[in-house]
Amino acid sequence: MPAEPVASPAATDDDPGGRTARRLVTVVALAAVLPALYHPSLGHDFFDLKIYMRAMDWWAAGHPLYDYVQPDRVQGALYFTYPPFAALLLRPFALLPLGATVAIFTVLTALGVVVTTHWLVKPVVERHDLPRLFTVTVAVLLVFAAESTRETITFGQVNMLLVVLILADLLFVVPGGRRWAGVGVGLATALKLFPGIFILYLLVTRRWRAAVLASATAALATLLAAAAAPADSWRFWTRELWATDRVGRTDYTGNQSLFGLLSRLTAPDRPSQLPWLLLVGVVVGYGLWRAARVARAGDALAGLTLTGLVGGLFSPITWTHHVYWFIPAVVVLVGAGLDERRNTVEGARRRRRLFTLAAGTGFVSIYGVVTFLDWGAAPTRTGNVGEFVARNAYVLLSLLLLVALPARRPAENHS
């Protein structure tokens, strides 16, 4: 039987003053980096939010909502593409000065980052008796550094509202068996369609009541929008929903989906539908199978993370601000690494692998695929292996995580 490792003197010294100083330096160093990452030259001046507000003004003037179009240097032409229910919620903001709307969206996104990060990190903190304030603060700063968060804030996107609804539902309401389980996922789906993948997650995890309630909530919100704007609703659901060219060029590097990867291989031509459908079938089948397994074993966070990664790969358009799911993936990896026993050779090796994958995922999330690289305005094919990896980094990392993301074993789960 191997001998228990003996702690080094440095590990047993009681040095609260030194620990506090090191933690303070870490927090200050991370906080000091954020202004550089949010420099105006790297941001988007709330470009998407401005489109939403102009579309709302256009709609309020009596024009058809989905006729609104704005020229763009990279994408050619951009339209309002959200479902009618989202338009109903956005329309009151058009009554406010643009600066006030920008401030509200930014503050709400920041609050969403803080709240959801606390939800993700708290179980790891409690399971391993980590310093709560320091750990949560570092995690929040790292999430603000991620490209998905930067793009969400500087574009003026609504992604964090969707994340709040999904995480609240799937981490607390659904596992608790509460009567409103599924409502959050349903509302998120009515707002932006992408969260509909989590209704499939509820089905494969046999949460039948929650899946029905999520579907009913999405349908009810959609019917409410149809009653308020029947012509625009009919047009969206029968025509505009299927027109992916309204959202932007599928070959643009910012589109980190399987269809985006294939589009960059065939640009300027569109890729064949058959290879994409085959890839999607394999990815969705395998990803939801894994999500169901880990969720039924008791790891809800790993299950919903895998589902989010599947959704990003499956959707024809997955912009960089949609790829939030690397953040809970890092939490899952770090938590699993801390769970490993260090007094065995295999445990130590697995711990190193998990921490390495967590660090790599964090690095790719922060550096991103579009923030520091100009891929040009014209459609261009991927030219070599290095460019293929750089232009599809989120897609490739998502595929890796579908296979490698661990789930804590039942004996290691703590409620």
Short mmCIF file of C-alpha atoms in Angstrom, two decimals:
data_model
loop_
_atom_site.label_atom_id
_atom_site.label_comp_id
_atom_site.label_asym_id
_atom_site.label_seq_id
_atom_site.Cartn_x
_atom_site.Cartn_y
_atom_site.Cartn_z
CA MET A 1 0.00 0.00 0.00
CA PRO A 2 1.58 3.36 -0.98
CA ALA A 3 2.58 5.67 1.80
CA GLU A 4 0.48 8.77 2.36
CA PRO A 5 2.20 11.87 1.03
CA VAL A 6 3.73 14.12 3.64
CA ALA A 7 2.79 17.77 3.38
CA SER A 8 5.68 20.15 2.89
CA PRO A 9 6.38 22.80 5.56
CA ALA A 10 5.27 25.49 3.11
CA ALA A 11 1.90 23.79 2.77
CA THR A 12 1.35 23.63 6.53
CA ASP A 13 2.62 27.08 7.51
CA ASP A 14 -0.17 29.23 8.87
CA ASP A 15 0.38 32.43 6.88
CA PRO A 16 -2.99 34.17 6.58
CA GLY A 17 -1.37 37.55 5.84
CA GLY A 18 0.65 36.12 2.96
CA ARG A 19 -2.33 34.26 1.53
CA THR A 20 -4.46 37.41 1.68
CA ALA A 21 -1.78 39.42 -0.10
CA ARG A 22 -1.39 36.82 -2.85
CA ARG A 23 -5.12 36.66 -3.38
CA LEU A 24 -5.36 40.44 -3.55
CA VAL A 25 -2.55 40.59 -6.12
CA THR A 26 -4.30 37.91 -8.22
CA VAL A 27 -7.62 39.79 -8.20
CA VAL A 28 -6.00 43.14 -8.99
CA ALA A 29 -3.94 41.62 -11.82
CA LEU A 30 -7.00 40.02 -13.41
CA ALA A 31 -9.07 43.18 -12.99
CA ALA A 32 -6.29 45.24 -14.59
CA VAL A 33 -6.40 43.12 -17.75
CA LEU A 34 -10.12 43.63 -18.38
CA PRO A 35 -9.93 47.26 -19.59
CA ALA A 36 -7.47 46.18 -22.29
CA LEU A 37 -9.81 43.40 -23.42
CA TYR A 38 -12.71 45.87 -23.53
CA HIS A 39 -10.78 48.56 -25.38
CA PRO A 40 -13.04 50.36 -27.91
CA SER A 41 -10.89 49.11 -30.79
CA LEU A 42 -11.79 45.51 -29.84
CA GLY A 43 -15.49 46.16 -29.22
CA HIS A 44 -18.53 46.67 -31.41
CA ASP A 45 -20.10 49.88 -30.09
CA PHE A 46 -23.39 48.05 -29.29
CA PHE A 47 -23.87 47.32 -32.99
CA ASP A 48 -26.56 44.64 -32.58
CA LEU A 49 -28.50 46.57 -29.96
CA LYS A 50 -28.62 49.57 -32.29
CA ILE A 51 -30.05 47.34 -35.04
CA TYR A 52 -32.72 46.10 -32.63
CA MET A 53 -33.71 49.64 -31.64
CA ARG A 54 -33.80 50.90 -35.24
CA ALA A 55 -35.92 47.89 -36.18
CA MET A 56 -38.30 48.72 -33.31
CA ASP A 57 -38.57 52.33 -34.53
CA TRP A 58 -39.23 51.03 -38.06
CA TRP A 59 -41.91 48.68 -36.71
CA ALA A 60 -43.53 51.37 -34.58
CA ALA A 61 -43.79 53.55 -37.70
CA GLY A 62 -46.09 50.95 -39.24
CA HIS A 63 -43.63 49.04 -41.43
CA PRO A 64 -43.44 45.21 -41.48
CA LEU A 65 -40.93 44.20 -38.82
CA TYR A 66 -38.99 41.74 -40.96
CA ASP A 67 -38.56 44.23 -43.82
CA TYR A 68 -36.02 46.17 -41.77
CA VAL A 69 -32.52 45.83 -43.26
CA GLN A 70 -29.18 47.47 -42.54
CA PRO A 71 -26.13 47.24 -44.82
CA ASP A 72 -22.95 45.79 -43.32
CA ARG A 73 -19.36 45.73 -44.60
CA VAL A 74 -18.78 42.07 -43.71
CA GLN A 75 -22.22 40.46 -43.77
CA GLY A 76 -23.70 42.42 -46.68
CA ALA A 77 -27.18 43.00 -45.26
CA LEU A 78 -28.48 42.47 -41.73
CA TYR A 79 -32.13 42.09 -40.79
CA PHE A 80 -34.11 41.79 -37.58
CA THR A 81 -34.19 38.01 -37.08
CA TYR A 82 -35.53 37.36 -33.58
CA PRO A 83 -38.96 35.73 -33.07
CA PRO A 84 -41.94 38.07 -32.65
CA PHE A 85 -42.11 37.39 -28.88
CA ALA A 86 -38.61 38.86 -28.49
CA ALA A 87 -39.72 41.89 -30.52
CA LEU A 88 -42.61 42.46 -28.12
CA LEU A 89 -40.18 42.57 -25.19
CA LEU A 90 -37.72 44.81 -27.03
CA ARG A 91 -40.25 47.34 -28.29
CA PRO A 92 -40.66 49.30 -25.02
CA PHE A 93 -36.88 49.96 -24.98
CA ALA A 94 -37.25 51.97 -28.19
CA LEU A 95 -39.12 54.59 -26.12
CA LEU A 96 -35.97 55.24 -24.10
CA PRO A 97 -32.90 57.22 -25.18
CA LEU A 98 -30.35 54.86 -26.75
CA GLY A 99 -27.83 55.59 -24.00
CA ALA A 100 -30.29 54.48 -21.34
CA THR A 101 -31.03 51.26 -23.23
CA VAL A 102 -27.30 50.55 -23.59
CA ALA A 103 -26.79 51.13 -19.86
CA ILE A 104 -29.70 48.83 -18.93
CA PHE A 105 -28.53 46.00 -21.19
CA THR A 106 -24.94 46.32 -19.95
CA VAL A 107 -25.89 46.34 -16.27
CA LEU A 108 -28.28 43.41 -16.67
CA THR A 109 -25.63 41.41 -18.53
CA ALA A 110 -23.04 42.15 -15.85
CA LEU A 111 -25.47 41.10 -13.11
CA GLY A 112 -26.24 37.95 -15.08
CA VAL A 113 -22.53 37.12 -15.26
CA VAL A 114 -22.07 37.57 -11.51
CA VAL A 115 -25.19 35.59 -10.54
CA THR A 116 -24.68 32.66 -12.91
CA THR A 117 -20.97 32.38 -12.13
CA HIS A 118 -21.79 32.21 -8.43
CA TRP A 119 -24.32 29.45 -9.18
CA LEU A 120 -21.68 27.47 -11.08
CA VAL A 121 -18.79 27.90 -8.66
CA LYS A 122 -20.59 27.66 -5.31
CA PRO A 123 -20.89 23.81 -5.27
CA VAL A 124 -17.16 23.43 -6.05
CA VAL A 125 -16.29 25.94 -3.32
CA GLU A 126 -18.40 24.10 -0.75
CA ARG A 127 -17.27 20.61 -1.77
CA HIS A 128 -13.59 21.47 -1.45
CA ASP A 129 -13.74 24.16 1.24
CA LEU A 130 -12.22 26.83 -1.03
CA PRO A 131 -12.13 30.52 -0.02
CA ARG A 132 -15.57 31.63 -1.21
CA LEU A 133 -15.11 35.36 -1.91
CA PHE A 134 -11.73 34.94 -3.59
CA THR A 135 -12.77 31.96 -5.74
CA VAL A 136 -16.02 33.55 -6.91
CA THR A 137 -14.31 36.89 -7.61
CA VAL A 138 -11.59 35.26 -9.72
CA ALA A 139 -14.18 33.18 -11.57
CA VAL A 140 -16.32 36.25 -12.31
CA LEU A 141 -13.31 38.19 -13.65
CA LEU A 142 -12.34 35.26 -15.88
CA VAL A 143 -15.91 35.02 -17.23
CA PHE A 144 -15.84 38.74 -18.04
CA ALA A 145 -12.58 38.07 -19.91
CA ALA A 146 -14.11 35.35 -22.10
CA GLU A 147 -14.75 36.35 -25.72
CA SER A 148 -18.38 35.24 -25.52
CA THR A 149 -19.00 37.69 -22.67
CA ARG A 150 -17.06 40.51 -24.31
CA GLU A 151 -19.00 40.05 -27.55
CA THR A 152 -22.31 39.86 -25.69
CA ILE A 153 -21.63 43.13 -23.87
CA THR A 154 -20.10 45.13 -26.71
CA PHE A 155 -22.68 43.98 -29.28
CA GLY A 156 -25.53 44.64 -26.83
CA GLN A 157 -26.81 41.08 -27.03
CA VAL A 158 -29.43 39.32 -24.87
CA ASN A 159 -27.54 36.07 -24.32
CA MET A 160 -27.08 36.37 -20.56
CA LEU A 161 -30.84 36.67 -20.05
CA LEU A 162 -31.20 33.31 -21.81
CA VAL A 163 -28.38 31.79 -19.73
CA VAL A 164 -30.02 32.97 -16.49
CA LEU A 165 -33.36 31.41 -17.51
CA ILE A 166 -31.74 28.11 -18.58
CA LEU A 167 -29.41 27.69 -15.60
CA ALA A 168 -32.06 28.68 -13.05
CA ASP A 169 -34.43 26.14 -14.55
CA LEU A 170 -32.03 23.24 -15.08
CA LEU A 171 -29.83 23.63 -11.99
CA PHE A 172 -32.51 24.39 -9.40
CA VAL A 173 -36.14 24.24 -10.53
CA VAL A 174 -36.08 21.00 -12.56
CA PRO A 175 -33.87 18.97 -10.14
CA GLY A 176 -36.07 20.20 -7.28
CA GLY A 177 -39.16 18.86 -9.02
CA ARG A 178 -40.96 22.16 -8.60
CA ARG A 179 -44.26 22.79 -10.32
CA TRP A 180 -42.84 25.48 -12.65
CA ALA A 181 -39.99 23.27 -13.88
CA GLY A 182 -39.46 23.92 -17.60
CA VAL A 183 -40.88 27.46 -17.70
CA GLY A 184 -37.44 29.09 -17.88
CA VAL A 185 -36.35 26.92 -20.79
CA GLY A 186 -39.67 27.58 -22.54
CA LEU A 187 -39.37 31.35 -22.20
CA ALA A 188 -35.77 31.26 -23.45
CA THR A 189 -36.87 29.21 -26.46
CA ALA A 190 -39.61 31.68 -27.33
CA LEU A 191 -37.07 34.49 -27.21
CA LYS A 192 -34.33 33.01 -29.39
CA LEU A 193 -35.04 29.41 -30.59
CA PHE A 194 -31.51 28.12 -29.78
CA PRO A 195 -32.54 27.12 -26.21
CA GLY A 196 -35.02 24.68 -27.74
CA ILE A 197 -32.18 22.12 -27.60
CA PHE A 198 -32.77 22.04 -23.83
CA ILE A 199 -36.34 20.82 -24.38
CA LEU A 200 -34.76 17.81 -26.11
CA TYR A 201 -32.45 17.51 -23.08
CA LEU A 202 -35.49 17.35 -20.79
CA LEU A 203 -36.94 14.61 -23.00
CA VAL A 204 -33.81 12.46 -23.13
CA THR A 205 -33.39 12.79 -19.36
CA ARG A 206 -37.04 11.69 -18.96
CA ARG A 207 -38.19 14.88 -17.33
CA TRP A 208 -41.52 14.49 -19.08
CA ARG A 209 -43.54 17.04 -17.13
CA ALA A 210 -40.84 19.70 -17.42
CA ALA A 211 -40.49 19.04 -21.15
CA VAL A 212 -44.22 19.43 -21.67
CA LEU A 213 -44.34 22.62 -19.59
CA ALA A 214 -41.33 24.05 -21.46
CA SER A 215 -42.99 23.31 -24.80
CA ALA A 216 -46.31 24.75 -23.62
CA THR A 217 -44.62 27.91 -22.31
CA ALA A 218 -42.80 28.47 -25.60
CA ALA A 219 -46.02 27.87 -27.52
CA LEU A 220 -48.06 30.18 -25.28
CA ALA A 221 -45.51 33.01 -25.61
CA THR A 222 -45.48 32.50 -29.38
CA LEU A 223 -49.29 32.61 -29.53
CA LEU A 224 -49.28 35.79 -27.43
CA ALA A 225 -46.93 37.38 -29.96
CA ALA A 226 -49.12 36.13 -32.81
CA ALA A 227 -52.17 37.77 -31.26
CA ALA A 228 -50.30 41.07 -30.93
CA ALA A 229 -48.61 40.94 -34.37
CA PRO A 230 -50.36 38.33 -36.54
CA ALA A 231 -48.91 39.34 -39.94
CA ASP A 232 -45.32 39.54 -38.69
CA SER A 233 -45.69 36.27 -36.78
CA TRP A 234 -47.04 34.43 -39.81
CA ARG A 235 -44.22 35.77 -41.95
CA PHE A 236 -41.53 34.80 -39.43
CA TRP A 237 -42.70 31.23 -38.84
CA THR A 238 -43.52 30.43 -42.48
CA ARG A 239 -40.67 32.20 -44.27
CA GLU A 240 -38.00 34.16 -42.39
CA LEU A 241 -37.18 31.40 -39.91
CA TRP A 242 -35.77 29.27 -42.74
CA ALA A 243 -33.76 32.05 -44.43
CA THR A 244 -30.30 31.70 -42.84
CA ASP A 245 -28.88 34.35 -45.19
CA ARG A 246 -30.81 36.98 -43.22
CA VAL A 247 -28.58 36.40 -40.21
CA GLY A 248 -25.26 36.79 -42.02
CA ARG A 249 -22.67 34.87 -44.03
CA THR A 250 -22.39 31.29 -42.86
CA ASP A 251 -18.69 31.13 -43.87
CA TYR A 252 -17.70 34.08 -41.65
CA THR A 253 -15.26 32.97 -38.95
CA GLY A 254 -17.55 34.30 -36.23
CA ASN A 255 -19.98 31.49 -37.08
CA GLN A 256 -18.63 28.65 -34.93
CA SER A 257 -21.00 25.86 -35.92
CA LEU A 258 -20.54 22.70 -37.95
CA PHE A 259 -22.22 24.41 -40.88
CA GLY A 260 -19.80 27.32 -40.49
CA LEU A 261 -16.85 24.92 -40.58
CA LEU A 262 -18.13 23.29 -43.77
CA SER A 263 -18.91 26.70 -45.30
CA ARG A 264 -15.32 27.82 -44.78
CA LEU A 265 -14.13 24.72 -46.63
CA THR A 266 -16.32 25.43 -49.67
CA ALA A 267 -16.50 29.26 -49.74
CA PRO A 268 -17.67 31.13 -51.69
CA ASP A 269 -19.99 28.22 -52.55
CA ARG A 270 -22.42 26.85 -49.98
CA PRO A 271 -21.63 23.37 -48.66
CA SER A 272 -23.70 20.34 -49.56
CA GLN A 273 -26.56 19.67 -47.15
CA LEU A 274 -25.90 15.91 -46.94
CA PRO A 275 -22.49 15.99 -45.17
CA TRP A 276 -23.85 18.58 -42.76
CA LEU A 277 -26.94 16.53 -41.94
CA LEU A 278 -24.82 13.40 -41.40
CA LEU A 279 -22.46 15.28 -39.08
CA VAL A 280 -25.35 16.86 -37.20
CA GLY A 281 -27.04 13.48 -36.78
CA VAL A 282 -23.91 11.94 -35.25
CA VAL A 283 -23.13 14.94 -33.02
CA VAL A 284 -26.67 15.41 -31.74
CA GLY A 285 -27.17 11.68 -31.16
CA TYR A 286 -23.88 11.17 -29.34
CA GLY A 287 -23.97 14.48 -27.45
CA LEU A 288 -27.50 14.05 -26.10
CA TRP A 289 -26.76 10.40 -25.25
CA ARG A 290 -23.81 11.53 -23.13
CA ALA A 291 -25.83 14.39 -21.63
CA ALA A 292 -28.60 12.00 -20.61
CA ARG A 293 -26.14 9.54 -19.06
CA VAL A 294 -24.33 12.10 -16.90
CA ALA A 295 -27.55 13.85 -15.91
CA ARG A 296 -29.19 10.60 -14.82
CA ALA A 297 -26.02 9.83 -12.84
CA GLY A 298 -26.65 13.04 -10.91
CA ASP A 299 -24.43 15.64 -12.57
CA ALA A 300 -26.91 18.21 -13.89
CA LEU A 301 -24.21 20.77 -14.71
CA ALA A 302 -22.25 18.40 -16.95
CA GLY A 303 -25.49 17.31 -18.64
CA LEU A 304 -26.70 20.79 -19.52
CA THR A 305 -23.17 21.83 -20.55
CA LEU A 306 -22.95 18.99 -23.04
CA THR A 307 -26.39 19.98 -24.34
CA GLY A 308 -25.31 23.59 -24.81
CA LEU A 309 -22.26 22.45 -26.77
CA VAL A 310 -24.49 20.24 -28.95
CA GLY A 311 -26.77 23.20 -29.63
CA GLY A 312 -23.87 25.36 -30.73
CA LEU A 313 -22.62 22.71 -33.13
CA PHE A 314 -26.07 21.86 -34.46
CA SER A 315 -27.35 25.38 -35.21
CA PRO A 316 -26.53 26.63 -38.75
CA ILE A 317 -25.47 29.95 -37.20
CA THR A 318 -23.61 30.04 -33.87
CA TRP A 319 -21.95 33.40 -33.35
CA THR A 320 -19.11 33.71 -30.88
CA HIS A 321 -21.38 35.45 -28.36
CA HIS A 322 -23.56 32.31 -28.33
CA VAL A 323 -20.70 30.07 -27.16
CA TYR A 324 -21.22 30.53 -23.43
CA TRP A 325 -20.99 26.82 -22.69
CA PHE A 326 -17.20 26.69 -22.43
CA ILE A 327 -17.58 28.52 -19.10
CA PRO A 328 -19.53 25.79 -17.26
CA ALA A 329 -17.29 23.26 -19.03
CA VAL A 330 -14.26 24.77 -17.26
CA VAL A 331 -16.11 24.58 -13.93
CA VAL A 332 -16.93 20.90 -14.56
CA LEU A 333 -13.30 20.14 -15.48
CA VAL A 334 -11.85 21.97 -12.46
CA GLY A 335 -14.36 20.35 -10.12
CA ALA A 336 -13.59 16.88 -11.48
CA GLY A 337 -9.85 17.56 -11.18
CA LEU A 338 -10.21 18.58 -7.55
CA ASP A 339 -12.24 15.43 -6.91
CA GLU A 340 -9.38 13.20 -8.05
CA ARG A 341 -7.23 11.57 -5.41
CA ARG A 342 -3.64 12.73 -5.61
CA ASN A 343 -2.12 9.84 -3.66
CA THR A 344 -2.39 7.43 -6.59
CA VAL A 345 -0.45 7.56 -9.83
CA GLU A 346 -3.57 7.27 -12.00
CA GLY A 347 -5.41 9.87 -9.92
CA ALA A 348 -2.53 12.33 -10.27
CA ARG A 349 -2.34 11.78 -14.02
CA ARG A 350 -6.08 12.21 -14.49
CA ARG A 351 -6.00 15.35 -12.35
CA ARG A 352 -3.26 16.83 -14.57
CA ARG A 353 -5.21 15.98 -17.73
CA LEU A 354 -8.37 17.60 -16.41
CA PHE A 355 -6.60 20.76 -15.28
CA THR A 356 -4.73 20.97 -18.60
CA LEU A 357 -7.99 20.69 -20.55
CA ALA A 358 -9.59 23.29 -18.25
CA ALA A 359 -6.68 25.69 -18.82
CA GLY A 360 -6.75 25.10 -22.58
CA THR A 361 -10.51 25.67 -22.73
CA GLY A 362 -10.12 28.85 -20.72
CA PHE A 363 -7.33 30.12 -22.95
CA VAL A 364 -9.26 29.47 -26.16
CA SER A 365 -12.36 31.11 -24.65
CA ILE A 366 -10.45 34.26 -23.68
CA TYR A 367 -8.31 34.61 -26.79
CA GLY A 368 -11.27 33.69 -28.99
CA VAL A 369 -11.49 33.39 -32.75
CA VAL A 370 -12.35 36.91 -33.92
CA THR A 371 -11.28 39.46 -31.31
CA PHE A 372 -7.60 39.71 -32.22
CA LEU A 373 -7.70 38.42 -35.80
CA ASP A 374 -9.07 40.15 -38.90
CA TRP A 375 -10.37 37.49 -41.26
CA GLY A 376 -11.38 40.01 -43.90
CA ALA A 377 -14.71 40.92 -45.44
CA ALA A 378 -14.74 38.62 -48.48
CA PRO A 379 -15.61 34.90 -48.44
CA THR A 380 -12.36 32.90 -48.47
CA ARG A 381 -11.70 29.18 -48.19
CA THR A 382 -9.65 27.76 -45.38
CA GLY A 383 -6.16 27.59 -46.84
CA ASN A 384 -4.12 25.25 -44.62
CA VAL A 385 -4.22 23.17 -41.46
CA GLY A 386 -3.14 26.02 -39.17
CA GLU A 387 -5.80 28.31 -40.56
CA PHE A 388 -8.37 25.52 -40.34
CA VAL A 389 -7.66 25.12 -36.61
CA ALA A 390 -7.61 28.87 -35.92
CA ARG A 391 -10.82 29.59 -37.83
CA ASN A 392 -12.68 26.65 -36.29
CA ALA A 393 -11.23 26.64 -32.78
CA TYR A 394 -14.59 26.74 -30.99
CA VAL A 395 -16.05 24.01 -33.20
CA LEU A 396 -13.07 21.70 -32.64
CA LEU A 397 -12.98 22.41 -28.91
CA SER A 398 -16.71 21.72 -28.63
CA LEU A 399 -16.24 18.36 -30.34
CA LEU A 400 -13.36 17.52 -28.00
CA LEU A 401 -15.41 18.42 -24.93
CA LEU A 402 -18.34 16.30 -26.09
CA VAL A 403 -16.02 13.32 -25.75
CA ALA A 404 -13.75 14.39 -22.89
CA LEU A 405 -15.99 16.34 -20.51
CA PRO A 406 -16.15 14.27 -17.32
CA ALA A 407 -19.01 13.73 -14.96
CA ARG A 408 -18.54 13.23 -11.25
CA ARG A 409 -19.25 9.68 -10.20
CA PRO A 410 -22.41 9.26 -8.09
CA ALA A 411 -20.38 8.66 -4.95
CA GLU A 412 -18.70 12.04 -5.46
CA ASN A 413 -21.92 14.03 -5.93
CA HIS A 414 -23.04 16.08 -2.98
CA SER A 415 -26.34 17.85 -2.83
#
